[in-house]
């Protein structure tokens, strides 16, 4: 299987190279040259354990790692790091909830980043090379990325966060990781400043190449790939619980990375009849799927900070397919979007933008009300991100469609203030979060200046290699 760029200006590469490349060298996103049809395999896959299913799905996209090695990598990833399992589905009233937060940092990003860490280590060892990952985070991604690569051979990670600009829990989840290869940089600026520094340094090829700068954000194809697995499992779980022929899946959405994996699962033939895209007040994607127009607005701070985004970096992959896999048309569309902050895809004759994706939004009051009601009625605590998905699912549940499974993307203990405001009680705890308060931390404060960040990386890499 080869990988091509959505912008069509990169020679096709194998999977291993796609993982190391992250963002395509032409500024586009890497995608598989074709989507495997697995409809005929679903019956054989039903009943497999998580790691076995992951192997069956992932091997269809990976042809340059020997199967026995791939199998060992996947087994190692999903055997120990998830307690008790990567993606159990539970019943909450009439809804099915798939809990994706059983990994080490208690958010769904662990499912992909634990695999990506293992893949990086494996690929770098075979290619006798090293990688210096540079990331910027406003919260959840940083800790899951750090946890995915801590202590690994051949990899260093530098994660910038806005100094004083992330929650105390999120900061401690990152800065209590003391492994030698982990460097937390608190930048005296905003998240946008951190992101700008990351983009500027990664675009500077005279720096990127000799210092082997890599990426772990959700533009990395391996992250989307790892997530396809739990969509297939979600559909199987609902079929088993209800006898329905297919399921709908509700997805709390920010950067479109999670739901995009669901879209690939549908194209492969998984028994999913529709995806429900749920946003918070930052509803650029909800507006797109309602009317076909994607236009920038302002970013609001909400109770679900990991969904507070404007430009959804993975949306370009979806648009590529929507424009008929025409890289030239997509390049023109993206250039126009950069200039005007707007792009449009005409809806079908029935006025529907995409029958495969319905959408909805939950504002702040609705999010808290959903947390409160789900706790009172079912004694089940949703984190604010998951609550956005449940709120939208409940709105759409009565329309006679297939049963809905809601993806729960974080453990509520990561967001105790929202839980307390919703329920009036201090209910959200997890031993791993409670323990953070007592742990030693390490972090370097750096000025909001890309040259200072560059110097930090140069000095660190120089001192240890
Ligand atoms: C990252 C994140 C999301 C949003 O996922 P996208 O792939 O960006 O759409 C939702 N919930 C939580 C808890 C997250 O960490």
XYZ file of C-alpha atoms and ligand atoms in Angstrom:
480
model
C 0.000 0.000 0.000
C 1.377 3.366 -1.048
C 0.489 6.765 0.400
C -0.192 9.880 -1.666
C -0.653 13.529 -0.742
C -4.026 15.257 -0.939
C -2.215 17.993 -2.859
C -0.691 15.532 -5.337
C 2.883 16.833 -5.302
C 4.708 14.131 -3.369
C 5.951 10.880 -4.919
C 3.966 7.982 -3.419
C 5.635 6.619 -0.253
C 5.342 3.428 1.776
C 3.686 3.335 5.199
C 6.946 3.619 7.182
C 7.935 6.768 5.371
C 4.422 8.185 5.688
C 4.650 7.788 9.476
C 7.984 9.605 9.646
C 6.875 12.339 7.223
C 3.811 13.386 9.273
C 2.594 16.333 7.223
C 3.214 15.681 3.509
C 6.201 17.604 2.127
C 3.914 19.569 -0.227
C 1.851 20.837 2.724
C -0.971 18.346 2.106
C -2.006 15.283 4.113
C -0.993 11.713 3.336
C -3.741 9.213 2.511
C -3.757 5.597 1.302
C -3.791 5.359 -2.504
C -7.010 3.313 -2.215
C -9.344 2.311 0.621
C -9.451 -1.480 1.115
C -12.886 -3.117 0.817
C -13.353 -5.267 3.912
C -17.141 -5.778 3.735
C -16.623 -9.480 3.073
C -14.425 -9.858 6.149
C -16.811 -8.434 8.741
C -18.348 -11.792 9.690
C -14.907 -13.276 10.282
C -13.838 -10.237 12.324
C -16.890 -10.211 14.607
C -15.897 -11.808 17.908
C -12.179 -11.039 17.668
C -10.445 -9.496 20.676
C -9.217 -5.902 20.387
C -5.599 -6.640 19.443
C -6.636 -9.319 16.934
C -9.127 -6.975 15.296
C -6.527 -4.183 15.268
C -4.075 -6.457 13.477
C -6.650 -7.477 10.844
C -7.611 -3.862 10.123
C -4.140 -2.322 10.229
C -2.406 -4.972 8.109
C -4.598 -3.970 5.148
C -2.842 -0.587 5.173
C 0.719 -1.658 6.032
C 2.699 -3.668 3.508
C 6.260 -2.709 4.421
C 6.441 -4.214 7.935
C 6.629 -8.035 8.174
C 3.345 -9.392 9.541
C 4.954 -11.094 12.534
C 6.595 -7.797 13.551
C 3.374 -5.856 13.056
C 1.477 -8.400 15.095
C 4.004 -8.147 17.962
C 3.864 -4.341 17.866
C 0.081 -4.290 18.050
C -0.095 -6.960 20.746
C 2.400 -5.027 22.864
C 0.459 -1.779 22.394
C -2.921 -3.095 23.466
C -1.921 -5.691 26.064
C -0.726 -3.615 29.005
C -1.299 0.112 28.609
C -5.114 -0.042 28.787
C -6.981 -0.895 31.961
C -8.973 -3.108 31.682
C -9.275 -2.857 27.852
C -8.862 -0.227 25.121
C -12.518 0.300 24.195
C -15.239 -1.327 26.323
C -18.875 -0.485 25.489
C -21.308 0.060 28.374
C -25.063 0.587 28.485
C -26.288 3.972 29.785
C -30.100 4.091 29.616
C -31.069 3.764 25.972
C -27.603 4.701 24.788
C -24.472 2.680 24.261
C -21.272 4.410 25.357
C -17.871 3.253 24.128
C -15.270 4.322 26.692
C -12.071 5.287 24.899
C -10.320 6.698 27.977
C -8.784 3.617 29.568
C -5.228 4.513 28.472
C -2.465 6.104 30.571
C -3.542 9.756 30.137
C -7.283 9.020 30.310
C -8.185 10.374 26.853
C -8.956 8.643 23.551
C -5.749 9.963 21.995
C -3.826 7.264 23.897
C -5.295 4.569 21.628
C -3.465 5.976 18.612
C -0.452 7.561 20.320
C 0.531 4.401 22.192
C 0.675 2.608 18.835
C 2.481 5.520 17.181
C 5.170 5.439 19.891
C 5.779 1.751 19.214
C 5.799 2.345 15.450
C 8.308 5.195 15.724
C 10.659 3.097 17.854
C 10.426 0.144 15.458
C 10.904 2.180 12.272
C 13.750 4.311 13.640
C 15.665 1.221 14.792
C 15.371 -0.367 11.314
C 16.391 2.832 9.544
C 19.240 3.490 12.005
C 18.107 7.001 12.626
C 16.583 9.234 15.303
C 13.699 11.671 15.511
C 13.140 14.890 17.451
C 9.434 15.474 17.840
C 8.287 19.050 18.189
C 4.726 19.613 19.355
C 2.454 22.369 20.602
C -0.485 21.650 22.870
C -3.400 23.402 24.468
C -4.005 20.409 26.730
C -4.765 16.755 25.981
C -2.559 16.045 22.975
C 0.665 16.931 24.756
C 0.308 14.453 27.577
C -0.835 11.596 25.323
C 2.070 12.269 22.927
C 4.589 12.433 25.776
C 3.225 9.227 27.241
C 3.440 7.508 23.848
C 7.174 8.146 23.437
C 8.580 8.471 26.978
C 11.673 6.369 27.541
C 11.838 5.143 23.949
C 15.030 4.599 21.964
C 15.908 7.077 19.250
C 13.194 9.638 20.044
C 13.214 12.930 21.904
C 10.078 14.982 22.340
C 9.797 18.749 22.862
C 6.291 19.890 23.767
C 5.416 23.559 24.039
C 2.438 24.699 26.067
C 1.345 28.255 26.886
C 2.869 29.184 30.260
C -0.045 29.363 32.712
C -2.453 28.696 29.853
C -3.431 25.055 30.419
C -5.310 23.563 33.359
C -3.246 22.484 36.359
C -4.140 18.840 35.763
C -3.131 19.027 32.116
C 0.131 20.769 33.006
C 0.968 18.178 35.647
C 0.125 15.282 33.331
C 2.929 16.559 31.104
C 5.514 17.936 33.531
C 5.515 14.964 35.939
C 6.994 12.783 33.188
C 10.694 12.878 34.095
C 12.215 10.616 31.426
C 15.432 12.006 29.885
C 13.927 12.130 26.389
C 10.970 14.342 27.410
C 11.260 18.152 27.383
C 8.376 20.359 28.442
C 8.662 23.985 27.357
C 6.343 26.546 28.949
C 6.279 29.367 26.395
C 5.454 32.857 27.683
C 2.698 33.337 25.098
C -0.604 31.844 23.949
C -1.342 28.477 22.352
C -1.391 30.222 18.968
C 2.153 31.478 19.638
C 3.267 27.911 20.428
C 1.660 26.633 17.273
C 3.242 29.375 15.165
C 6.700 28.555 16.551
C 6.146 24.869 15.786
C 5.001 25.563 12.206
C 7.828 28.038 11.517
C 10.521 25.683 12.784
C 9.045 22.657 10.951
C 8.834 24.656 7.706
C 12.509 25.669 7.929
C 14.039 22.773 5.985
C 17.611 23.852 6.898
C 16.626 23.160 10.485
C 14.092 20.338 9.982
C 16.403 18.058 7.984
C 19.655 18.095 10.035
C 17.730 18.040 13.317
C 15.237 15.403 12.089
C 12.134 17.205 13.319
C 8.993 15.011 13.331
C 5.295 15.420 14.197
C 2.778 13.597 16.368
C -0.323 15.685 15.791
C -3.358 14.192 14.127
C -2.116 14.891 10.603
C 0.001 11.736 11.091
C -1.762 8.969 9.138
C -0.934 6.321 11.759
C -3.198 8.113 14.222
C -6.218 7.926 11.931
C -5.428 4.318 11.074
C -5.291 3.178 14.720
C -8.699 4.748 15.338
C -10.490 2.890 12.529
C -10.314 -0.234 14.695
C -12.630 0.949 17.452
C -15.293 2.094 14.986
C -15.501 -1.447 13.645
C -15.698 -2.762 17.205
C -18.337 -0.159 18.158
C -20.595 -1.361 15.343
C -20.095 -5.007 16.356
C -20.852 -4.211 20.015
C -24.146 -2.526 19.105
C -25.128 -5.330 16.748
C -24.534 -7.828 19.497
C -26.469 -5.844 22.117
C -29.485 -4.981 19.950
C -29.626 -7.328 16.980
C -29.683 -4.275 14.673
C -28.105 -4.607 11.236
C -26.032 -1.442 11.672
C -25.177 1.286 14.176
C -24.812 5.049 14.202
C -21.770 6.498 15.988
C -21.792 9.868 17.766
C -18.400 11.602 17.867
C -17.386 14.698 19.903
C -15.396 16.542 17.277
C -12.646 19.188 17.128
C -9.929 18.607 14.549
C -11.945 15.990 12.619
C -9.252 13.350 13.319
C -11.434 10.988 15.322
C -14.536 11.082 13.108
C -12.433 10.782 9.950
C -11.412 7.300 11.118
C -15.129 6.463 11.356
C -15.605 7.670 7.803
C -12.822 5.329 6.622
C -14.430 2.454 8.579
C -17.708 3.101 6.729
C -15.947 3.142 3.345
C -14.288 -0.177 4.217
C -17.698 -1.742 4.787
C -18.125 -1.709 8.581
C -21.815 -1.915 9.584
C -22.149 1.806 10.387
C -25.101 3.576 8.780
C -24.243 7.135 9.832
C -21.821 9.251 11.846
C -23.159 11.980 14.132
C -20.698 14.863 14.298
C -21.064 16.782 17.582
C -19.394 20.129 18.263
C -19.408 22.595 21.130
C -20.001 26.309 20.530
C -17.050 26.255 18.126
C -19.334 24.853 15.459
C -17.548 25.452 12.160
C -17.951 21.772 11.232
C -21.598 21.601 12.302
C -22.273 24.609 10.074
C -20.486 22.898 7.206
C -22.518 19.697 7.413
C -25.742 21.691 7.784
C -25.213 24.020 4.817
C -22.023 23.128 2.929
C -20.131 26.305 3.836
C -16.934 26.216 5.869
C -16.104 29.669 7.198
C -13.814 30.895 9.934
C -15.184 32.630 13.012
C -13.743 33.391 16.457
C -12.624 30.695 18.897
C -14.576 30.516 22.166
C -13.258 28.948 25.352
C -15.627 26.188 26.478
C -15.868 23.360 29.028
C -14.575 21.017 26.298
C -11.231 22.703 25.490
C -9.952 19.933 23.210
C -12.733 20.846 20.793
C -12.062 24.602 20.844
C -10.731 24.871 17.312
C -11.368 26.858 14.176
C -9.435 25.167 11.389
C -9.849 21.380 11.591
C -6.521 20.061 10.329
C -7.884 16.673 9.195
C -10.787 18.090 7.248
C -8.586 18.327 4.153
C -8.548 14.531 3.875
C -12.339 14.438 3.756
C -12.458 17.314 1.262
C -10.090 15.437 -1.031
C -12.652 12.655 -1.421
C -15.485 15.190 -1.708
C -13.772 16.886 -4.638
C -13.633 13.565 -6.499
C -10.010 12.778 -5.493
C -8.838 15.689 -7.611
C -5.643 17.078 -6.048
C -5.600 20.073 -8.347
C -9.161 21.093 -7.462
C -8.313 20.641 -3.776
C -5.183 22.809 -4.065
C -7.274 25.574 -5.590
C -9.900 25.189 -2.853
C -7.300 25.377 -0.062
C -5.582 28.388 -1.663
C -8.948 30.178 -1.844
C -9.656 29.251 1.770
C -6.314 30.706 2.892
C -7.174 33.952 1.137
C -10.851 34.341 2.050
C -11.331 32.163 5.159
C -14.197 30.383 3.406
C -14.857 27.359 1.220
C -18.026 25.689 -0.009
C -19.170 22.259 -1.175
C -22.585 22.263 -2.834
C -25.192 20.081 -1.057
C -26.915 17.283 -3.000
C -30.296 17.782 -4.735
C -32.102 16.944 -1.480
C -30.199 19.730 0.321
C -28.130 17.230 2.320
C -24.361 17.875 2.374
C -23.455 14.254 3.156
C -25.970 11.520 4.018
C -23.179 9.672 5.854
C -22.627 12.501 8.368
C -25.356 14.214 10.402
C -24.311 16.990 12.751
C -25.330 18.970 15.790
C -23.999 21.320 18.449
C -24.255 21.505 22.229
C -23.719 24.863 23.918
C -22.352 25.316 27.440
C -25.716 24.999 29.242
C -26.687 21.931 27.238
C -23.341 20.297 27.965
C -23.670 20.809 31.722
C -27.341 19.753 31.648
C -26.368 16.514 29.888
C -23.697 15.765 32.516
C -26.192 16.504 35.306
C -29.048 14.469 33.828
C -26.902 11.469 32.936
C -25.530 11.444 36.481
C -28.959 11.815 38.150
C -30.747 9.288 35.944
C -28.052 6.671 35.420
C -25.295 7.442 37.959
C -22.910 7.683 35.030
C -20.421 10.573 34.829
C -19.626 11.988 31.403
C -16.703 14.320 30.827
C -17.690 17.563 29.044
C -16.425 16.393 25.618
C -18.324 13.122 25.804
C -21.399 15.030 27.036
C -21.434 17.093 23.838
C -21.659 13.850 21.848
C -24.368 12.398 24.089
C -26.416 15.616 23.921
C -26.437 15.553 20.128
C -27.106 11.802 20.062
C -30.149 12.165 22.332
C -31.521 14.868 20.060
C -31.222 12.582 17.034
C -32.104 9.283 18.760
C -35.868 9.553 18.298
C -35.811 9.797 14.513
C -36.209 6.080 13.903
C -32.648 5.444 12.711
C -30.273 2.711 13.845
C -29.184 2.498 17.512
C -26.480 4.982 18.511
C -23.163 4.363 20.212
C -21.572 7.483 21.738
C -17.800 7.707 21.909
C -16.615 8.840 25.363
C -13.308 10.593 24.712
C -12.016 11.475 28.202
C -12.396 10.418 31.818
C -14.378 13.016 33.844
C -11.561 13.334 36.412
C -9.607 15.361 33.838
C -12.247 18.110 34.043
C -13.345 18.305 37.694
C -14.452 21.959 37.605
C -17.063 21.305 34.903
C -18.309 18.224 36.743
C -18.658 20.164 39.974
C -20.479 22.984 38.234
C -22.849 20.514 36.550
C -23.656 18.292 39.511
C -22.901 20.543 42.492
C -20.634 17.814 43.851
C -16.930 17.006 43.754
C -17.447 13.653 42.036
C -14.731 13.374 39.428
C -11.709 11.484 40.678
C -9.226 8.961 39.357
C -6.222 7.685 41.333
C -3.823 8.604 38.500
C -5.069 12.208 38.519
C -5.213 12.533 42.312
C -1.606 11.287 42.542
C -0.295 14.076 40.286
C -0.456 16.683 43.056
C 2.349 14.965 45.001
C 4.692 14.245 42.103
C 7.920 15.961 41.127
C 7.762 18.093 37.972
C 10.237 19.315 35.359
C 9.631 22.114 32.900
C 11.631 24.905 31.281
C 10.113 28.347 30.842
C 11.186 29.863 27.497
C 10.441 33.288 26.012
C 7.853 33.572 23.247
C 10.563 33.599 20.583
C 11.198 30.881 18.033
C 14.979 31.504 18.088
C 15.037 30.723 21.826
C 13.099 27.503 21.222
C 15.413 26.588 18.360
C 18.460 27.184 20.576
C 16.967 24.985 23.306
C 16.531 22.123 20.834
C 19.986 22.583 19.290
C 21.677 22.604 22.697
C 19.715 19.610 23.988
C 20.272 17.494 20.879
C 23.930 18.509 20.694
C 24.573 17.666 24.328
C 23.154 14.162 24.158
C 23.906 12.745 20.731
C -8.778 15.652 20.969
C -10.062 15.445 21.690
C -11.309 15.558 21.029
C -11.437 15.983 19.574
O -10.955 15.019 18.681
P -10.601 15.431 17.166
O -9.893 14.273 16.609
O -9.722 16.649 17.279
O -11.890 15.731 16.476
C -12.456 15.272 21.757
N -12.404 14.932 23.069
C -11.229 14.844 23.722
C -11.251 14.482 25.166
C -10.021 15.082 23.072
O -8.862 14.990 23.750
